[in-house]
mmCIF file of C-alpha atoms (C1' of nucleotides) in Angstrom:
data_model
loop_
_atom_site.group_PDB
_atom_site.id
_atom_site.type_symbol
_atom_site.label_atom_id
_atom_site.label_comp_id
_atom_site.label_asym_id
_atom_site.label_seq_id
_atom_site.Cartn_x
_atom_site.Cartn_y
_atom_site.Cartn_z
ATOM 1 C CA MET X 1 -0.987 4.509 -3.492
ATOM 2 C CA PRO X 2 -0.529 2.776 -0.760
ATOM 3 C CA GLU X 3 2.452 0.797 1.001
ATOM 4 C CA GLY X 4 2.830 0.884 4.938
ATOM 5 C CA HIS X 5 3.984 4.656 5.287
ATOM 6 C CA THR X 6 0.279 5.531 3.662
ATOM 7 C CA ILE X 7 -1.613 3.814 6.210
ATOM 8 C CA LEU X 8 0.373 4.829 9.219
ATOM 9 C CA ARG X 9 -0.505 8.418 7.988
ATOM 10 C CA LEU X 10 -4.152 7.847 7.342
ATOM 11 C CA ALA X 11 -4.186 6.668 10.744
ATOM 12 C CA ARG X 12 -3.006 9.465 12.475
ATOM 13 C CA GLU X 13 -4.997 11.738 10.449
ATOM 14 C CA HIS X 14 -8.559 9.588 11.144
ATOM 15 C CA GLN X 15 -7.806 9.700 14.953
ATOM 16 C CA LYS X 16 -6.926 12.811 14.671
ATOM 17 C CA LEU X 17 -10.452 13.685 12.866
ATOM 18 C CA PHE X 18 -12.728 10.891 14.752
ATOM 19 C CA LYS X 19 -10.944 9.419 17.481
ATOM 20 C CA GLY X 20 -13.506 9.431 21.103
ATOM 21 C CA THR X 21 -16.612 10.985 18.613
ATOM 22 C CA VAL X 22 -19.565 8.878 17.352
ATOM 23 C CA LEU X 23 -20.034 8.296 14.437
ATOM 24 C CA HIS X 24 -22.083 7.480 11.495
ATOM 25 C CA VAL X 25 -21.137 4.772 9.182
ATOM 26 C CA ASP X 26 -23.167 3.999 5.857
ATOM 27 C CA SER X 27 -22.283 2.646 2.729
ATOM 28 C CA PRO X 28 -23.598 4.314 -0.414
ATOM 29 C CA GLN X 29 -22.290 1.343 -2.538
ATOM 30 C CA GLY X 30 -24.052 -1.027 -0.926
ATOM 31 C CA LYS X 31 -21.101 -3.427 -0.411
ATOM 32 C CA PHE X 32 -20.864 -2.718 3.262
ATOM 33 C CA ALA X 33 -23.886 -2.247 4.030
ATOM 34 C CA GLU X 34 -23.934 -4.857 6.470
ATOM 35 C CA GLY X 35 -20.541 -3.971 8.072
ATOM 36 C CA ALA X 36 -21.881 -0.245 8.413
ATOM 37 C CA GLU X 37 -25.130 -1.163 10.354
ATOM 38 C CA LEU X 38 -23.227 -2.852 13.182
ATOM 39 C CA LEU X 39 -20.770 0.213 13.007
ATOM 40 C CA ASP X 40 -23.014 2.936 12.526
ATOM 41 C CA GLY X 41 -23.761 5.198 15.973
ATOM 42 C CA GLY X 42 -20.844 3.709 17.555
ATOM 43 C CA ARG X 43 -17.533 5.527 19.344
ATOM 44 C CA LEU X 44 -14.694 5.410 17.640
ATOM 45 C CA ILE X 45 -11.779 4.510 20.370
ATOM 46 C CA GLY X 46 -9.070 4.889 17.763
ATOM 47 C CA VAL X 47 -7.080 3.644 14.805
ATOM 48 C CA GLN X 48 -4.006 1.550 14.346
ATOM 49 C CA ALA X 49 -2.174 0.604 10.964
ATOM 50 C CA PHE X 50 -0.271 -2.933 10.835
ATOM 51 C CA GLY X 51 1.636 -3.027 7.728
ATOM 52 C CA LYS X 52 -0.791 -1.952 5.108
ATOM 53 C CA HIS X 53 -3.719 -3.056 6.922
ATOM 54 C CA SER X 54 -5.657 -0.307 8.851
ATOM 55 C CA LEU X 55 -8.045 -0.821 11.631
ATOM 56 C CA HIS X 56 -11.025 1.409 13.431
ATOM 57 C CA ARG X 57 -11.847 0.211 16.891
ATOM 58 C CA PHE X 58 -15.182 0.938 17.262
ATOM 59 C CA ARG X 59 -17.382 0.947 20.756
ATOM 60 C CA PRO X 60 -21.236 0.183 19.744
ATOM 61 C CA PHE X 61 -23.592 1.618 21.773
ATOM 62 C CA GLU X 62 -24.185 0.345 25.132
ATOM 63 C CA ASP X 63 -28.167 -0.326 24.711
ATOM 64 C CA GLY X 64 -28.400 -2.543 21.652
ATOM 65 C CA PRO X 65 -26.293 -5.019 20.779
ATOM 66 C CA PRO X 66 -23.219 -5.863 19.992
ATOM 67 C CA ARG X 67 -21.927 -5.017 23.457
ATOM 68 C CA PHE X 68 -18.218 -5.733 22.815
ATOM 69 C CA ASP X 69 -15.967 -4.040 20.339
ATOM 70 C CA LEU X 70 -15.775 -4.043 16.860
ATOM 71 C CA TRP X 71 -12.969 -3.415 14.141
ATOM 72 C CA LEU X 72 -13.242 -1.646 10.812
ATOM 73 C CA HIS X 73 -10.539 -3.742 8.809
ATOM 74 C CA VAL X 74 -9.660 -1.842 5.483
ATOM 75 C CA HIS X 75 -6.885 -2.704 3.293
ATOM 76 C CA LEU X 76 -6.913 -0.463 0.022
ATOM 77 C CA GLY X 77 -4.728 -2.946 -2.333
ATOM 78 C CA LEU X 78 -3.506 -1.300 -5.335
ATOM 79 C CA TYR X 79 -6.075 1.660 -5.909
ATOM 80 C CA GLY X 80 -8.501 1.996 -2.949
ATOM 81 C CA LYS X 81 -8.319 5.492 -1.277
ATOM 82 C CA TRP X 82 -9.702 7.320 1.639
ATOM 83 C CA VAL X 83 -10.745 10.795 1.404
ATOM 84 C CA THR X 84 -11.465 13.494 3.879
ATOM 85 C CA GLY X 85 -13.455 16.503 4.455
ATOM 86 C CA THR X 86 -15.799 18.804 6.527
ATOM 87 C CA VAL X 87 -18.985 18.513 6.726
ATOM 88 C CA PRO X 88 -21.854 18.470 4.961
ATOM 89 C CA LEU X 89 -21.212 15.289 2.951
ATOM 90 C CA PRO X 90 -20.283 15.841 -0.598
ATOM 91 C CA GLU X 91 -22.731 14.166 -3.432
ATOM 92 C CA VAL X 92 -21.596 10.664 -4.341
ATOM 93 C CA VAL X 93 -20.198 10.354 -7.404
ATOM 94 C CA GLY X 94 -19.227 6.610 -8.626
ATOM 95 C CA GLN X 95 -18.344 4.076 -6.469
ATOM 96 C CA VAL X 96 -18.284 4.902 -2.504
ATOM 97 C CA ARG X 97 -17.569 2.125 -0.548
ATOM 98 C CA LEU X 98 -18.277 3.684 2.839
ATOM 99 C CA ARG X 99 -18.617 6.935 4.839
ATOM 100 C CA ILE X 100 -17.909 7.656 8.495
ATOM 101 C CA TRP X 101 -18.942 10.963 9.799
ATOM 102 C CA ASN X 102 -19.124 13.209 13.210
ATOM 103 C CA ASP X 103 -20.643 16.709 13.291
ATOM 104 C CA GLU X 104 -17.255 18.083 11.682
ATOM 105 C CA HIS X 105 -15.844 16.016 9.644
ATOM 106 C CA PHE X 106 -16.218 12.901 7.367
ATOM 107 C CA ALA X 107 -14.037 10.196 5.524
ATOM 108 C CA GLN X 108 -15.032 8.033 2.264
ATOM 109 C CA LEU X 109 -13.778 4.977 0.668
ATOM 110 C CA ARG X 110 -13.417 3.803 -2.354
ATOM 111 C CA GLY X 111 -12.210 1.216 -4.219
ATOM 112 C CA ALA X 112 -10.201 -1.148 -1.250
ATOM 113 C CA THR X 113 -9.693 -4.921 -1.896
ATOM 114 C CA VAL X 114 -11.063 -5.663 1.925
ATOM 115 C CA SER X 115 -13.408 -3.593 3.925
ATOM 116 C CA GLU X 116 -15.110 -5.745 6.566
ATOM 117 C CA VAL X 117 -15.913 -5.598 10.345
ATOM 118 C CA LEU X 118 -13.943 -8.173 12.797
ATOM 119 C CA THR X 119 -14.451 -9.387 16.309
ATOM 120 C CA ALA X 120 -11.486 -9.010 18.657
ATOM 121 C CA GLU X 121 -10.559 -12.334 17.776
ATOM 122 C CA ALA X 122 -10.600 -11.363 14.064
ATOM 123 C CA VAL X 123 -7.929 -8.847 14.740
ATOM 124 C CA LYS X 124 -5.838 -11.077 16.945
ATOM 125 C CA ALA X 125 -5.532 -13.663 13.929
ATOM 126 C CA LEU X 126 -4.715 -10.836 11.253
ATOM 127 C CA GLN X 127 -1.608 -9.629 13.339
ATOM 128 C CA ALA X 128 -0.770 -13.253 14.098
ATOM 129 C CA ARG X 129 -0.281 -13.563 9.879
ATOM 130 C CA LEU X 130 1.619 -10.272 9.628
ATOM 131 C CA GLY X 131 5.276 -9.986 9.991
ATOM 132 C CA GLU X 132 7.144 -7.307 11.463
ATOM 133 C CA ASP X 133 6.521 -3.411 10.615
ATOM 134 C CA PRO X 134 9.419 -1.500 10.237
ATOM 135 C CA LEU X 135 7.805 1.518 11.235
ATOM 136 C CA LYS X 136 6.657 0.095 14.923
ATOM 137 C CA SER X 137 9.811 -1.860 14.786
ATOM 138 C CA LYS X 138 11.590 -1.709 18.486
ATOM 139 C CA ASP X 139 14.631 -3.710 17.487
ATOM 140 C CA ALA X 140 16.719 -4.821 14.133
ATOM 141 C CA GLY X 141 14.106 -6.705 12.301
ATOM 142 C CA ALA X 142 15.312 -9.845 13.976
ATOM 143 C CA THR X 143 11.769 -11.584 13.814
ATOM 144 C CA SER X 144 11.998 -10.818 10.123
ATOM 145 C CA TYR X 145 15.625 -11.837 9.511
ATOM 146 C CA ALA X 146 14.950 -15.179 11.248
ATOM 147 C CA LYS X 147 12.248 -16.006 8.124
ATOM 148 C CA VAL X 148 14.864 -14.185 5.781
ATOM 149 C CA SER X 149 18.260 -16.247 6.964
ATOM 150 C CA ARG X 150 16.125 -19.479 6.701
ATOM 151 C CA SER X 151 14.838 -19.315 3.446
ATOM 152 C CA THR X 152 16.326 -20.095 -0.097
ATOM 153 C CA LYS X 153 13.345 -17.599 -1.930
ATOM 154 C CA ALA X 154 14.740 -14.456 -3.037
ATOM 155 C CA ILE X 155 15.650 -11.720 -1.030
ATOM 156 C CA GLY X 156 13.102 -9.772 -3.373
ATOM 157 C CA LEU X 157 10.106 -12.086 -3.148
ATOM 158 C CA LEU X 158 10.455 -12.110 0.787
ATOM 159 C CA LEU X 159 10.595 -8.403 1.385
ATOM 160 C CA MET X 160 7.022 -8.407 -0.536
ATOM 161 C CA ASP X 161 5.999 -11.492 1.687
ATOM 162 C CA GLN X 162 3.782 -9.919 4.111
ATOM 163 C CA ALA X 163 3.767 -12.331 6.771
ATOM 164 C CA VAL X 164 7.947 -12.267 6.491
ATOM 165 C CA MET X 165 7.392 -8.006 7.161
ATOM 166 C CA ALA X 166 4.779 -5.861 6.778
ATOM 167 C CA GLY X 167 4.354 -2.713 5.083
ATOM 168 C CA VAL X 168 6.549 -2.768 2.364
ATOM 169 C CA GLY X 169 5.620 -2.899 -1.318
ATOM 170 C CA ASN X 170 6.910 -2.987 -4.861
ATOM 171 C CA VAL X 171 8.649 0.924 -4.411
ATOM 172 C CA TYR X 172 10.688 0.197 -0.967
ATOM 173 C CA ARG X 173 11.374 -3.122 -1.789
ATOM 174 C CA ALA X 174 13.187 -2.161 -5.492
ATOM 175 C CA GLU X 175 14.853 1.098 -3.657
ATOM 176 C CA ILE X 176 16.055 -0.381 -0.567
ATOM 177 C CA LEU X 177 17.932 -3.228 -2.519
ATOM 178 C CA PHE X 178 19.676 -0.661 -5.002
ATOM 179 C CA VAL X 179 20.735 1.399 -2.081
ATOM 180 C CA HIS X 180 22.243 -1.928 -0.522
ATOM 181 C CA ARG X 181 23.376 -3.237 -3.840
ATOM 182 C CA ILE X 182 21.810 -6.202 -3.476
ATOM 183 C CA ASP X 183 20.641 -8.763 -6.671
ATOM 184 C CA PRO X 184 16.815 -9.221 -5.845
ATOM 185 C CA HIS X 185 17.331 -12.729 -6.954
ATOM 186 C CA ARG X 186 20.030 -13.253 -4.166
ATOM 187 C CA PRO X 187 18.601 -16.240 -1.783
ATOM 188 C CA GLY X 188 17.366 -14.927 1.783
ATOM 189 C CA ASN X 189 19.888 -17.672 3.220
ATOM 190 C CA GLN X 190 22.849 -15.699 1.283
ATOM 191 C CA VAL X 191 21.994 -12.154 3.418
ATOM 192 C CA SER X 192 24.080 -11.395 6.030
ATOM 193 C CA HIS X 193 23.328 -10.502 9.158
ATOM 194 C CA GLU X 194 25.396 -7.269 9.070
ATOM 195 C CA GLN X 195 23.904 -6.867 5.606
ATOM 196 C CA TRP X 196 20.339 -7.461 7.123
ATOM 197 C CA GLN X 197 20.542 -5.045 10.136
ATOM 198 C CA SER X 198 21.833 -2.447 8.002
ATOM 199 C CA LEU X 199 19.182 -2.975 5.303
ATOM 200 C CA TRP X 200 16.432 -2.975 7.931
ATOM 201 C CA ALA X 201 17.648 0.421 9.568
ATOM 202 C CA ASP X 202 17.794 2.005 6.093
ATOM 203 C CA LEU X 203 14.018 1.227 5.612
ATOM 204 C CA ILE X 204 13.085 2.179 8.809
ATOM 205 C CA THR X 205 14.954 5.940 8.048
ATOM 206 C CA LEU X 206 13.248 5.774 4.269
ATOM 207 C CA MET X 207 9.560 4.604 5.749
ATOM 208 C CA ARG X 208 9.744 7.051 8.598
ATOM 209 C CA ALA X 209 10.266 9.752 5.638
ATOM 210 C CA GLY X 210 7.488 8.619 3.812
ATOM 211 C CA VAL X 211 5.200 8.908 6.192
ATOM 212 C CA ARG X 212 6.050 12.373 7.259
ATOM 213 C CA ALA X 213 6.111 13.492 3.338
ATOM 214 C CA GLY X 214 3.016 11.454 2.401
ATOM 215 C CA ARG X 215 5.057 10.129 -0.614
ATOM 216 C CA ILE X 216 8.159 7.491 -1.399
ATOM 217 C CA VAL X 217 11.592 9.582 -1.901
ATOM 218 C CA THR X 218 14.832 7.558 -1.343
ATOM 219 C CA THR X 219 17.269 9.425 -3.696
ATOM 220 C CA ALA X 220 19.703 11.391 -1.713
ATOM 221 C CA PRO X 221 20.282 14.857 -2.644
ATOM 222 C CA ALA X 222 23.678 14.726 -4.199
ATOM 223 C CA ASP X 223 22.068 11.882 -6.885
ATOM 224 C CA ARG X 224 19.318 14.086 -7.941
ATOM 225 C CA GLU X 225 19.708 15.959 -11.080
ATOM 226 C CA LYS X 226 18.092 19.220 -9.767
ATOM 227 C CA VAL X 227 20.098 19.010 -6.485
ATOM 228 C CA ARG X 228 17.943 22.034 -4.415
ATOM 229 C CA GLY X 229 14.585 22.523 -4.034
ATOM 230 C CA PRO X 230 11.660 20.329 -3.826
ATOM 231 C CA VAL X 231 12.408 16.843 -5.244
ATOM 232 C CA ARG X 232 10.461 16.408 -8.694
ATOM 233 C CA ARG X 233 8.574 13.249 -9.347
ATOM 234 C CA ASP X 234 11.457 12.229 -11.612
ATOM 235 C CA ASP X 235 14.097 12.561 -9.132
ATOM 236 C CA ALA X 236 12.580 10.543 -6.125
ATOM 237 C CA HIS X 237 13.594 7.126 -6.863
ATOM 238 C CA TYR X 238 16.946 5.395 -8.126
ATOM 239 C CA VAL X 239 15.312 2.412 -10.013
ATOM 240 C CA TYR X 240 11.603 2.311 -9.208
ATOM 241 C CA ARG X 241 9.857 2.881 -12.934
ATOM 242 C CA ARG X 242 13.264 3.716 -14.315
ATOM 243 C CA HIS X 243 13.614 0.884 -16.771
ATOM 244 C CA GLY X 244 15.415 2.026 -20.145
ATOM 245 C CA MET X 245 17.173 5.129 -18.204
ATOM 246 C CA PRO X 246 20.361 5.134 -17.030
ATOM 247 C CA CYS X 247 21.402 4.680 -13.420
ATOM 248 C CA ARG X 248 22.043 7.467 -11.348
ATOM 249 C CA ILE X 249 25.106 6.127 -9.925
ATOM 250 C CA CYS X 250 27.023 4.207 -13.006
ATOM 251 C CA GLY X 251 25.061 5.068 -15.938
ATOM 252 C CA THR X 252 24.072 1.498 -16.405
ATOM 253 C CA GLU X 253 20.498 1.068 -17.997
ATOM 254 C CA ILE X 254 18.269 0.055 -15.352
ATOM 255 C CA LEU X 255 16.427 -3.435 -16.120
ATOM 256 C CA MET X 256 12.608 -4.187 -15.459
ATOM 257 C CA GLU X 257 11.080 -8.073 -15.357
ATOM 258 C CA GLU X 258 8.344 -10.028 -14.026
ATOM 259 C CA PHE X 259 9.325 -11.264 -10.825
ATOM 260 C CA GLY X 260 6.371 -13.523 -8.722
ATOM 261 C CA GLY X 261 3.868 -11.433 -10.429
ATOM 262 C CA ARG X 262 5.257 -7.483 -10.016
ATOM 263 C CA ARG X 263 7.554 -5.522 -11.583
ATOM 264 C CA LEU X 264 10.766 -5.748 -10.721
ATOM 265 C CA TYR X 265 13.470 -2.795 -11.310
ATOM 266 C CA ARG X 266 17.294 -3.131 -10.651
ATOM 267 C CA CYS X 267 20.300 -2.093 -11.758
ATOM 268 C CA PRO X 268 22.415 -5.118 -13.375
ATOM 269 C CA THR X 269 26.095 -3.331 -12.501
ATOM 270 C CA CYS X 270 25.233 -2.079 -8.943
ATOM 271 C CA GLN X 271 22.916 -5.061 -7.886
ATOM 272 C CA ALA X 272 25.696 -7.436 -9.730
ATOM 273 C CA ALA X 273 24.931 -11.350 -8.329
ATOM 274 C "C1'" DG F 1 -9.373 11.614 -25.718
ATOM 275 C "C1'" DC F 2 -8.699 6.606 -24.460
ATOM 276 C "C1'" DA F 3 -5.998 2.864 -23.248
ATOM 277 C "C1'" DA F 4 -2.833 0.851 -20.265
ATOM 278 C "C1'" DA F 5 -0.695 0.570 -15.814
ATOM 279 C "C1'" DA F 6 -0.342 1.442 -10.898
ATOM 280 C "C1'" DT F 7 3.102 2.002 -4.316
ATOM 281 C "C1'" DG F 8 -1.765 -5.106 -3.395
ATOM 282 C "C1'" DT F 9 -4.239 -9.116 -2.006
ATOM 283 C "C1'" DC F 10 -7.977 -12.710 -2.608
ATOM 284 C "C1'" DA F 11 -10.849 -16.116 -4.561
ATOM 285 C "C1'" DA F 12 -11.414 -19.370 -8.011
ATOM 286 C "C1'" DG F 13 -9.843 -22.679 -11.027
ATOM 287 C "C1'" DT D 1 -1.902 -18.825 -12.526
ATOM 288 C "C1'" DT D 2 -6.003 -15.927 -13.586
ATOM 289 C "C1'" DG D 3 -9.573 -12.067 -13.212
ATOM 290 C "C1'" DA D 4 -11.596 -9.202 -10.071
ATOM 291 C "C1'" DC D 5 -11.668 -4.706 -7.602
ATOM 292 C "C1'" DC D 6 -13.327 -0.341 -10.699
ATOM 293 C "C1'" DT D 7 -9.788 5.093 -9.139
ATOM 294 C "C1'" DT D 8 -6.200 7.942 -10.977
ATOM 295 C "C1'" DT D 9 -2.431 8.810 -13.171
ATOM 296 C "C1'" DT D 10 0.480 8.264 -17.429
ATOM 297 C "C1'" DG D 11 1.671 8.121 -22.010
ATOM 298 C "C1'" DC D 12 0.812 8.030 -26.443
ATOM 299 C "C1'" DA D 13 -2.138 9.469 -30.234
#
DNA sequence: GCAAAATGTCAAG
DNA sequence: TTGACCTTTTGCA
């Protein structure tokens, strides 16, 4: 269930469990067998998140090749998942792409779109093709806005373009556009600088909240049916997967359409063209 | 109890 | 543009 907030959370968890220790790596499924051989016995230097990508930095044994650091690159895709626990390793059930473990903890990966070993150069190339990550942003998303403001493509597509900004997925896309009352079809070059700064600031707030909570909640308490206590799943969003239901703000029926190969949700009244 | 969809990306054609 | 990835959840019987 991965947008950028999930990956940052995961990177922190893995650092806590594995950083500085020597790791065993294997691939019960076999699809990562070669990579596992390269990394097995290496020391974990750290784990970083870049948008929806995670990078585990390994320092392989010094008495055998390779002598340079290597990175485990994982992209969870739509249904990839890491699970962690304490040793011993559980029995393999189903397709386990890869496992890493030390004396105390293990983590195992299933279903990822990408699992590969990268050199420092390839890591640089990966980072170079990714846009600014709101979770790491130190300015008002200036680099991303430079791309958005020059584009005639719809803002709803630009928000999902990982080269424009990294880490935003279908949920945050739908919700942030609703919160700012922007029609997803509006061209990027018709989003004002002020609108952008405000949108970016909220994106940071919402994504950071997502990291803390481990889930995406975008609704303000006053806009929920159940105002107090833990946020119910059906109270967590304004428009995402709420098509056919009334808008929390104006009561208009929320719409859903295919847009750029993904489902797009919006309120036609609040987000009028 | 089963089918369809899901917070995503890439390669093939 | 389509299918693959191949797990988990959801929705309908």
